[in-house]
Amino acid sequence: MPLGLRRKKNKSRENSTLVENEEVGGHAAGSSVKSSGNGAGLPPPPANLRPKLVFHTQLAHGSPTGRIEGFTNVKELYGKIAHTFNLSPPEILFCTLNTHKIDMEKLLGGQIGLEDFIFAHVKGIKKEVEVFKSEDALGLTITDNGAGYAFIKRIKDGSVVDNVKVISVGDHIECINGKNIVGTRHYEVARMLKELPKEQKFTLKLVEPMKAFEMLEPRSKGTKPASENKMGTGRGTLRLRAKGPATVEEVPTEFEEKAVKKVDDLLESYMGIRDTELAATMVEVGRDKKNPDEFAMALDEALGDFAFPDEFVFDVWGAIGDAKQGRL
């Protein structure tokens, strides 16, 4: 079937404990305790499918160390962290691995190294800002936390938003022109921002992550993900999936790392988002496909909600092929 004519899918488709006096930056234990139901209110998968792992966690702005286990997706992870620190799960904006800083290179995505330390960034100051859209592109890259919050991952130098100093990397976008967008996926938020009329003002309501005193410093614009950054620092990784149980996998191969990075770059170029979990899924779907049409059909089957442009699909197919041949 020709690529341009492929069928499109419809778009509608507690045993956590605090550990007192433990040093910041500790590592995960390799054993576990029997886990309770998940803290996010979702039905847990069968016990034999739930990875029996224990991870250490802290609140990024400062807290005792906690232990969490028994989660199989990001929403359950947030629920476990919230239960540990007596929070409501919606208070958690995102998590970083092995650093308490708002470092977008260390953002928790679809994989956690088995020895990674999880830092949870919670809601801090709310702010409202008016922006004049003088250019077609605002210079923002959007991602989301896997649980309904879109936030800013990168600000391009010299862009419209770069000149609005109150807007920072890590800010959660709560409302656009008074419309609440909580629960809206990152690609939809990016589209909404792109479609705002040029030469007009618009209003953003933002929530910045809570910061410890030593984190109060000039804003970061985000950094270009470096190819040498690993998805996990442990002996293996816990792969969190939007659908299906979490699985323990080997550390990603060089092919997987290069392919995922390139596909993530293409997501930013075409759609204004970054999402390593989505990129990893696309690489997984395409690694054994024989031609672009077969790959396009498989993408529609696995990720039909996105309705990717044909040109983007061709480029992703080419990137996966280049990674296989060692050309990246």
mmCIF file of C-alpha atoms in Angstrom:
data_model
loop_
_atom_site.group_PDB
_atom_site.id
_atom_site.type_symbol
_atom_site.label_atom_id
_atom_site.label_comp_id
_atom_site.label_asym_id
_atom_site.label_seq_id
_atom_site.Cartn_x
_atom_site.Cartn_y
_atom_site.Cartn_z
ATOM 1 C CA MET A 1 0.000 0.000 0.000
ATOM 2 C CA PRO A 2 1.469 3.378 -0.947
ATOM 3 C CA LEU A 3 2.636 5.394 2.017
ATOM 4 C CA GLY A 4 0.420 8.368 1.282
ATOM 5 C CA LEU A 5 -2.717 6.194 1.071
ATOM 6 C CA ARG A 6 -2.246 4.121 4.212
ATOM 7 C CA ARG A 7 -5.248 3.936 6.517
ATOM 8 C CA LYS A 8 -5.191 6.409 9.419
ATOM 9 C CA LYS A 9 -6.465 5.451 12.850
ATOM 10 C CA ASN A 10 -9.160 7.521 14.560
ATOM 11 C CA LYS A 11 -7.688 9.903 17.112
ATOM 12 C CA SER A 12 -10.198 8.856 19.752
ATOM 13 C CA ARG A 13 -8.640 5.675 20.369
ATOM 14 C CA GLU A 14 2.125 1.009 49.563
ATOM 15 C CA ASN A 15 4.871 -0.139 51.007
ATOM 16 C CA SER A 16 6.885 3.003 50.357
ATOM 17 C CA THR A 17 8.859 4.123 53.414
ATOM 18 C CA LEU A 18 11.080 7.049 54.317
ATOM 19 C CA VAL A 19 14.705 6.311 55.094
ATOM 20 C CA GLU A 20 16.081 8.822 57.590
ATOM 21 C CA ASN A 21 19.689 10.068 57.487
ATOM 22 C CA GLU A 22 20.524 8.486 54.126
ATOM 23 C CA GLU A 23 22.882 10.363 51.823
ATOM 24 C CA VAL A 24 21.568 12.160 48.753
ATOM 25 C CA GLY A 25 22.325 10.323 45.525
ATOM 26 C CA GLY A 26 22.080 6.799 46.947
ATOM 27 C CA HIS A 27 21.398 3.921 44.572
ATOM 28 C CA ALA A 28 18.540 1.512 44.147
ATOM 29 C CA ALA A 29 18.505 -1.772 45.949
ATOM 30 C CA GLY A 30 18.238 -4.951 43.974
ATOM 31 C CA SER A 31 15.719 -6.717 46.176
ATOM 32 C CA SER A 32 12.159 -5.886 47.111
ATOM 33 C CA VAL A 33 9.358 -6.189 49.598
ATOM 34 C CA LYS A 34 5.916 -7.419 48.649
ATOM 35 C CA SER A 35 4.118 -4.458 47.092
ATOM 36 C CA SER A 36 0.659 -3.091 47.743
ATOM 37 C CA GLY A 37 -1.853 -1.684 45.258
ATOM 38 C CA ASN A 38 -0.711 1.238 43.175
ATOM 39 C CA GLY A 39 -0.983 4.744 44.474
ATOM 40 C CA ALA A 40 -2.462 6.221 41.297
ATOM 41 C CA GLY A 41 -5.825 4.418 41.493
ATOM 42 C CA LEU A 42 -5.190 2.300 38.395
ATOM 43 C CA PRO A 43 -5.779 -1.459 38.386
ATOM 44 C CA PRO A 44 -2.387 -3.127 38.937
ATOM 45 C CA PRO A 45 -1.174 -5.792 36.508
ATOM 46 C CA PRO A 46 -0.909 -9.392 37.722
ATOM 47 C CA ALA A 47 1.738 -9.860 40.401
ATOM 48 C CA ASN A 48 3.877 -12.013 38.132
ATOM 49 C CA LEU A 49 4.132 -9.127 35.619
ATOM 50 C CA ARG A 50 5.067 -6.441 38.143
ATOM 51 C CA PRO A 51 8.859 -5.941 38.336
ATOM 52 C CA LYS A 52 10.063 -6.618 41.868
ATOM 53 C CA LEU A 53 12.481 -3.716 42.215
ATOM 54 C CA VAL A 54 13.092 -1.061 44.851
ATOM 55 C CA PHE A 55 14.171 2.475 43.949
ATOM 56 C CA HIS A 56 15.289 5.352 46.161
ATOM 57 C CA THR A 57 13.655 8.745 45.762
ATOM 58 C CA GLN A 58 13.700 12.286 47.153
ATOM 59 C CA LEU A 59 11.851 15.524 46.498
ATOM 60 C CA ALA A 60 14.140 17.686 44.370
ATOM 61 C CA HIS A 61 13.850 20.742 46.624
ATOM 62 C CA GLY A 62 14.861 18.678 49.676
ATOM 63 C CA SER A 63 13.421 15.792 51.730
ATOM 64 C CA PRO A 64 14.363 12.570 53.493
ATOM 65 C CA THR A 65 15.022 9.574 51.226
ATOM 66 C CA GLY A 66 12.145 7.241 50.438
ATOM 67 C CA ARG A 67 11.872 3.768 48.963
ATOM 68 C CA ILE A 68 9.306 2.966 46.275
ATOM 69 C CA GLU A 69 8.385 -0.255 44.499
ATOM 70 C CA GLY A 70 5.609 -2.028 42.677
ATOM 71 C CA PHE A 71 4.922 0.484 39.876
ATOM 72 C CA THR A 72 4.594 -0.391 36.212
ATOM 73 C CA ASN A 73 3.979 2.988 34.516
ATOM 74 C CA VAL A 74 4.663 6.676 35.116
ATOM 75 C CA LYS A 75 1.288 7.416 36.726
ATOM 76 C CA GLU A 76 1.810 4.614 39.236
ATOM 77 C CA LEU A 77 5.351 5.874 39.895
ATOM 78 C CA TYR A 78 4.016 9.353 40.726
ATOM 79 C CA GLY A 79 1.399 7.752 42.959
ATOM 80 C CA LYS A 80 4.057 5.848 44.888
ATOM 81 C CA ILE A 81 6.236 8.937 45.314
ATOM 82 C CA ALA A 82 3.236 11.011 46.418
ATOM 83 C CA HIS A 83 2.248 8.375 48.999
ATOM 84 C CA THR A 84 5.798 8.285 50.377
ATOM 85 C CA PHE A 85 5.923 12.041 50.960
ATOM 86 C CA ASN A 86 2.237 12.550 51.849
ATOM 87 C CA LEU A 87 1.480 14.495 48.672
ATOM 88 C CA SER A 88 -1.297 14.413 46.112
ATOM 89 C CA PRO A 89 -0.037 12.805 42.844
ATOM 90 C CA PRO A 90 -1.012 15.901 40.779
ATOM 91 C CA GLU A 91 1.528 17.921 42.805
ATOM 92 C CA ILE A 92 4.363 16.137 40.939
ATOM 93 C CA LEU A 93 5.382 17.883 37.710
ATOM 94 C CA PHE A 94 8.169 15.560 36.512
ATOM 95 C CA CYS A 95 11.146 13.531 37.730
ATOM 96 C CA THR A 96 14.858 13.635 36.984
ATOM 97 C CA LEU A 97 17.380 10.841 37.403
ATOM 98 C CA ASN A 98 20.484 11.172 39.576
ATOM 99 C CA THR A 99 20.244 14.954 39.945
ATOM 100 C CA HIS A 100 17.964 17.310 41.900
ATOM 101 C CA LYS A 101 18.516 20.037 39.295
ATOM 102 C CA ILE A 102 16.091 20.900 36.490
ATOM 103 C CA ASP A 103 18.271 19.133 33.926
ATOM 104 C CA MET A 104 16.362 18.155 30.804
ATOM 105 C CA GLU A 105 19.104 15.722 29.800
ATOM 106 C CA LYS A 106 18.321 13.730 32.956
ATOM 107 C CA LEU A 107 14.544 13.795 32.587
ATOM 108 C CA LEU A 108 12.781 10.551 33.495
ATOM 109 C CA GLY A 109 11.180 9.178 30.340
ATOM 110 C CA GLY A 110 10.306 5.616 29.443
ATOM 111 C CA GLN A 111 13.344 3.979 31.038
ATOM 112 C CA ILE A 112 14.927 3.986 34.495
ATOM 113 C CA GLY A 113 18.344 2.484 35.174
ATOM 114 C CA LEU A 114 18.147 -0.180 37.860
ATOM 115 C CA GLU A 115 20.542 1.842 40.025
ATOM 116 C CA ASP A 116 19.102 5.287 39.216
ATOM 117 C CA PHE A 117 18.037 7.636 42.030
ATOM 118 C CA ILE A 118 14.710 9.393 41.335
ATOM 119 C CA PHE A 119 14.184 13.069 42.199
ATOM 120 C CA ALA A 120 10.596 14.364 42.039
ATOM 121 C CA HIS A 121 9.988 18.009 41.134
ATOM 122 C CA VAL A 122 6.749 19.346 42.613
ATOM 123 C CA LYS A 123 4.632 22.403 41.906
ATOM 124 C CA GLY A 124 6.057 25.726 43.016
ATOM 125 C CA ILE A 125 5.184 29.312 42.123
ATOM 126 C CA LYS A 126 2.310 30.026 39.709
ATOM 127 C CA LYS A 127 2.792 32.839 37.217
ATOM 128 C CA GLU A 128 0.865 34.461 34.388
ATOM 129 C CA VAL A 129 2.645 36.092 31.465
ATOM 130 C CA GLU A 130 1.538 37.974 28.360
ATOM 131 C CA VAL A 131 3.555 37.296 25.203
ATOM 132 C CA PHE A 132 3.540 39.176 21.892
ATOM 133 C CA LYS A 133 3.924 36.668 19.046
ATOM 134 C CA SER A 134 6.164 38.616 16.671
ATOM 135 C CA GLU A 135 7.315 35.508 14.764
ATOM 136 C CA ASP A 136 5.627 32.338 13.495
ATOM 137 C CA ALA A 137 7.799 30.185 15.776
ATOM 138 C CA LEU A 138 7.934 30.866 19.503
ATOM 139 C CA GLY A 139 11.165 28.921 20.032
ATOM 140 C CA LEU A 140 9.702 26.408 22.497
ATOM 141 C CA THR A 141 10.130 22.655 22.631
ATOM 142 C CA ILE A 142 7.363 20.925 24.582
ATOM 143 C CA THR A 143 7.343 17.559 26.330
ATOM 144 C CA ASP A 144 5.023 16.015 28.926
ATOM 145 C CA ASN A 145 5.330 13.999 32.103
ATOM 146 C CA GLY A 146 3.250 11.008 31.002
ATOM 147 C CA ALA A 147 0.505 11.936 33.467
ATOM 148 C CA GLY A 148 -1.212 14.927 31.867
ATOM 149 C CA TYR A 149 1.229 17.821 32.341
ATOM 150 C CA ALA A 150 2.917 19.480 29.360
ATOM 151 C CA PHE A 151 5.998 21.534 30.163
ATOM 152 C CA ILE A 152 8.827 23.439 28.495
ATOM 153 C CA LYS A 153 11.886 21.347 27.684
ATOM 154 C CA ARG A 154 13.907 23.833 25.663
ATOM 155 C CA ILE A 155 13.976 27.548 24.770
ATOM 156 C CA LYS A 156 15.764 28.515 21.559
ATOM 157 C CA ASP A 157 18.352 31.299 21.764
ATOM 158 C CA GLY A 158 17.085 34.598 20.371
ATOM 159 C CA SER A 159 13.497 33.374 20.030
ATOM 160 C CA VAL A 160 10.272 35.132 21.003
ATOM 161 C CA VAL A 161 10.080 33.276 24.315
ATOM 162 C CA ASP A 162 13.796 33.741 25.000
ATOM 163 C CA ASN A 163 13.063 37.453 25.361
ATOM 164 C CA VAL A 164 10.399 36.793 28.014
ATOM 165 C CA LYS A 165 12.692 36.174 30.971
ATOM 166 C CA VAL A 166 9.979 35.008 33.369
ATOM 167 C CA ILE A 167 9.436 31.848 31.246
ATOM 168 C CA SER A 168 11.861 29.039 32.076
ATOM 169 C CA VAL A 169 12.702 25.474 31.144
ATOM 170 C CA GLY A 170 10.717 23.126 33.386
ATOM 171 C CA ASP A 171 7.650 25.393 33.587
ATOM 172 C CA HIS A 172 4.371 23.499 33.320
ATOM 173 C CA ILE A 173 1.941 25.123 30.859
ATOM 174 C CA GLU A 174 -1.412 25.135 32.659
ATOM 175 C CA CYS A 175 -3.492 27.470 30.470
ATOM 176 C CA ILE A 176 -3.252 29.112 27.045
ATOM 177 C CA ASN A 177 -5.448 32.229 26.667
ATOM 178 C CA GLY A 178 -7.532 31.117 29.640
ATOM 179 C CA LYS A 179 -8.088 27.581 28.325
ATOM 180 C CA ASN A 180 -6.973 24.891 30.769
ATOM 181 C CA ILE A 181 -4.802 22.339 28.929
ATOM 182 C CA VAL A 182 -4.060 19.926 31.770
ATOM 183 C CA GLY A 183 -4.412 16.425 30.320
ATOM 184 C CA THR A 184 -3.520 17.573 26.795
ATOM 185 C CA ARG A 185 -0.653 15.707 25.130
ATOM 186 C CA HIS A 186 2.561 17.553 24.265
ATOM 187 C CA TYR A 187 2.050 17.396 20.496
ATOM 188 C CA GLU A 188 -1.394 18.982 20.843
ATOM 189 C CA VAL A 189 -0.001 21.761 23.056
ATOM 190 C CA ALA A 190 2.776 22.406 20.511
ATOM 191 C CA ARG A 191 0.160 22.602 17.746
ATOM 192 C CA MET A 192 -1.988 25.032 19.766
ATOM 193 C CA LEU A 193 0.989 27.328 20.341
ATOM 194 C CA LYS A 194 2.005 27.174 16.678
ATOM 195 C CA GLU A 195 -1.531 28.081 15.551
ATOM 196 C CA LEU A 196 -1.742 31.214 17.703
ATOM 197 C CA PRO A 197 -2.061 34.225 15.355
ATOM 198 C CA LYS A 198 1.080 36.211 14.588
ATOM 199 C CA GLU A 199 1.366 39.888 15.583
ATOM 200 C CA GLN A 200 -1.011 39.384 18.510
ATOM 201 C CA LYS A 201 -0.637 38.941 22.254
ATOM 202 C CA PHE A 202 -1.528 35.763 24.104
ATOM 203 C CA THR A 203 -1.483 34.735 27.763
ATOM 204 C CA LEU A 204 0.161 31.746 29.413
ATOM 205 C CA LYS A 205 -0.484 30.479 32.926
ATOM 206 C CA LEU A 206 2.584 28.578 34.098
ATOM 207 C CA VAL A 207 3.634 26.622 37.179
ATOM 208 C CA GLU A 208 7.351 26.428 37.883
ATOM 209 C CA PRO A 209 8.972 23.565 39.828
ATOM 210 C CA MET A 210 9.639 24.240 43.513
ATOM 211 C CA LYS A 211 13.281 25.120 44.043
ATOM 212 C CA ALA A 212 15.597 24.762 46.999
ATOM 213 C CA PHE A 213 17.548 27.899 47.971
ATOM 214 C CA GLU A 214 20.745 26.734 46.264
ATOM 215 C CA MET A 215 18.829 26.143 43.005
ATOM 216 C CA LEU A 216 17.790 29.798 42.666
ATOM 217 C CA GLU A 217 19.990 30.818 39.762
ATOM 218 C CA PRO A 218 19.683 32.320 36.255
ATOM 219 C CA ARG A 219 17.241 30.347 34.172
ATOM 220 C CA SER A 220 18.345 27.494 31.966
ATOM 221 C CA LYS A 221 17.283 27.314 28.329
ATOM 222 C CA GLY A 222 17.651 23.547 28.221
ATOM 223 C CA THR A 223 20.487 21.795 26.455
ATOM 224 C CA LYS A 224 20.818 19.780 23.319
ATOM 225 C CA PRO A 225 20.796 16.097 24.348
ATOM 226 C CA ALA A 226 24.320 14.751 24.000
ATOM 227 C CA SER A 227 24.811 11.476 22.149
ATOM 228 C CA GLU A 228 26.903 10.090 24.963
ATOM 229 C CA ASN A 229 24.079 10.396 27.515
ATOM 230 C CA LYS A 230 22.817 6.993 28.551
ATOM 231 C CA MET A 231 19.176 6.200 29.215
ATOM 232 C CA GLY A 232 20.134 4.537 32.486
ATOM 233 C CA THR A 233 23.218 4.236 34.606
ATOM 234 C CA GLY A 234 22.495 0.881 36.200
ATOM 235 C CA ARG A 235 23.167 -2.690 35.114
ATOM 236 C CA GLY A 236 19.902 -2.679 33.176
ATOM 237 C CA THR A 237 16.815 -0.513 32.739
ATOM 238 C CA LEU A 238 13.185 -0.673 33.784
ATOM 239 C CA ARG A 239 11.143 0.111 30.657
ATOM 240 C CA LEU A 240 7.876 1.859 31.488
ATOM 241 C CA ARG A 241 5.193 1.501 28.824
ATOM 242 C CA ALA A 242 2.000 3.451 28.229
ATOM 243 C CA LYS A 243 0.287 0.141 27.434
ATOM 244 C CA GLY A 244 1.250 -3.167 28.975
ATOM 245 C CA PRO A 245 3.481 -4.089 31.899
ATOM 246 C CA ALA A 246 6.887 -2.658 32.657
ATOM 247 C CA THR A 247 9.815 -4.881 31.727
ATOM 248 C CA VAL A 248 13.432 -5.143 32.834
ATOM 249 C CA GLU A 249 15.736 -4.864 29.810
ATOM 250 C CA GLU A 250 19.424 -4.701 29.040
ATOM 251 C CA VAL A 251 21.056 -1.293 28.819
ATOM 252 C CA PRO A 252 20.246 0.086 25.326
ATOM 253 C CA THR A 253 22.670 -0.860 22.570
ATOM 254 C CA GLU A 254 24.658 1.743 20.657
ATOM 255 C CA PHE A 255 22.228 1.314 17.722
ATOM 256 C CA GLU A 256 19.226 1.935 19.986
ATOM 257 C CA GLU A 257 20.755 4.987 21.634
ATOM 258 C CA LYS A 258 21.747 6.620 18.336
ATOM 259 C CA ALA A 259 18.448 5.785 16.644
ATOM 260 C CA VAL A 260 16.358 7.032 19.569
ATOM 261 C CA LYS A 261 18.329 10.290 19.757
ATOM 262 C CA LYS A 262 17.892 10.918 16.014
ATOM 263 C CA VAL A 263 14.168 10.118 16.092
ATOM 264 C CA ASP A 264 13.753 12.406 19.121
ATOM 265 C CA ASP A 265 15.503 15.169 17.128
ATOM 266 C CA LEU A 266 13.057 14.576 14.265
ATOM 267 C CA LEU A 267 10.098 14.792 16.665
ATOM 268 C CA GLU A 268 11.361 18.201 17.760
ATOM 269 C CA SER A 269 11.980 19.361 14.182
ATOM 270 C CA TYR A 270 8.590 18.274 12.812
ATOM 271 C CA MET A 271 6.289 18.511 15.839
ATOM 272 C CA GLY A 272 7.984 20.775 18.389
ATOM 273 C CA ILE A 273 8.155 18.057 21.044
ATOM 274 C CA ARG A 274 10.745 15.783 22.632
ATOM 275 C CA ASP A 275 9.716 12.358 23.922
ATOM 276 C CA THR A 276 12.324 9.611 24.321
ATOM 277 C CA GLU A 277 9.678 7.011 25.190
ATOM 278 C CA LEU A 278 7.819 7.741 21.948
ATOM 279 C CA ALA A 279 11.109 7.734 19.994
ATOM 280 C CA ALA A 280 12.122 4.398 21.542
ATOM 281 C CA THR A 281 8.754 2.904 20.621
ATOM 282 C CA MET A 282 9.148 4.043 17.014
ATOM 283 C CA VAL A 283 12.633 2.512 16.821
ATOM 284 C CA GLU A 284 11.300 -0.718 18.286
ATOM 285 C CA VAL A 285 8.464 -0.777 15.730
ATOM 286 C CA GLY A 286 10.780 -0.078 12.788
ATOM 287 C CA ARG A 287 13.847 -2.179 13.512
ATOM 288 C CA ASP A 288 12.602 -5.297 11.676
ATOM 289 C CA LYS A 289 10.446 -3.675 8.957
ATOM 290 C CA LYS A 290 11.571 -4.177 5.373
ATOM 291 C CA ASN A 291 10.343 -0.975 3.708
ATOM 292 C CA PRO A 292 8.782 2.423 4.546
ATOM 293 C CA ASP A 293 5.219 1.315 3.725
ATOM 294 C CA GLU A 294 5.444 -1.633 6.103
ATOM 295 C CA PHE A 295 6.882 0.690 8.739
ATOM 296 C CA ALA A 296 4.097 3.260 8.174
ATOM 297 C CA MET A 297 1.392 0.622 8.620
ATOM 298 C CA ALA A 298 3.062 -0.635 11.793
ATOM 299 C CA LEU A 299 3.217 2.935 13.163
ATOM 300 C CA ASP A 300 -0.478 3.426 12.464
ATOM 301 C CA GLU A 301 -1.196 0.202 14.329
ATOM 302 C CA ALA A 302 0.994 1.045 17.340
ATOM 303 C CA LEU A 303 0.660 4.846 17.497
ATOM 304 C CA GLY A 304 -2.465 5.725 15.535
ATOM 305 C CA ASP A 305 -3.319 8.679 17.787
ATOM 306 C CA PHE A 306 -0.479 10.705 16.291
ATOM 307 C CA ALA A 307 -1.284 10.513 12.537
ATOM 308 C CA PHE A 308 2.331 11.319 11.610
ATOM 309 C CA PRO A 309 3.031 13.200 8.335
ATOM 310 C CA ASP A 310 4.367 11.002 5.522
ATOM 311 C CA GLU A 311 7.589 13.032 5.200
ATOM 312 C CA PHE A 312 8.281 12.536 8.898
ATOM 313 C CA VAL A 313 7.717 8.773 8.591
ATOM 314 C CA PHE A 314 10.173 8.592 5.677
ATOM 315 C CA ASP A 315 12.796 10.487 7.673
ATOM 316 C CA VAL A 316 12.332 8.270 10.735
ATOM 317 C CA TRP A 317 12.642 5.170 8.570
ATOM 318 C CA GLY A 318 15.841 6.585 7.102
ATOM 319 C CA ALA A 319 17.222 7.404 10.554
ATOM 320 C CA ILE A 320 16.617 3.860 11.787
ATOM 321 C CA GLY A 321 18.317 2.502 8.669
ATOM 322 C CA ASP A 322 21.287 4.831 9.142
ATOM 323 C CA ALA A 323 21.641 3.690 12.760
ATOM 324 C CA LYS A 324 21.598 0.046 11.676
ATOM 325 C CA GLN A 325 24.379 0.749 9.176
ATOM 326 C CA GLY A 326 26.428 2.771 11.667
ATOM 327 C CA ARG A 327 26.040 6.010 9.706
ATOM 328 C CA LEU A 328 24.790 8.136 12.635
#
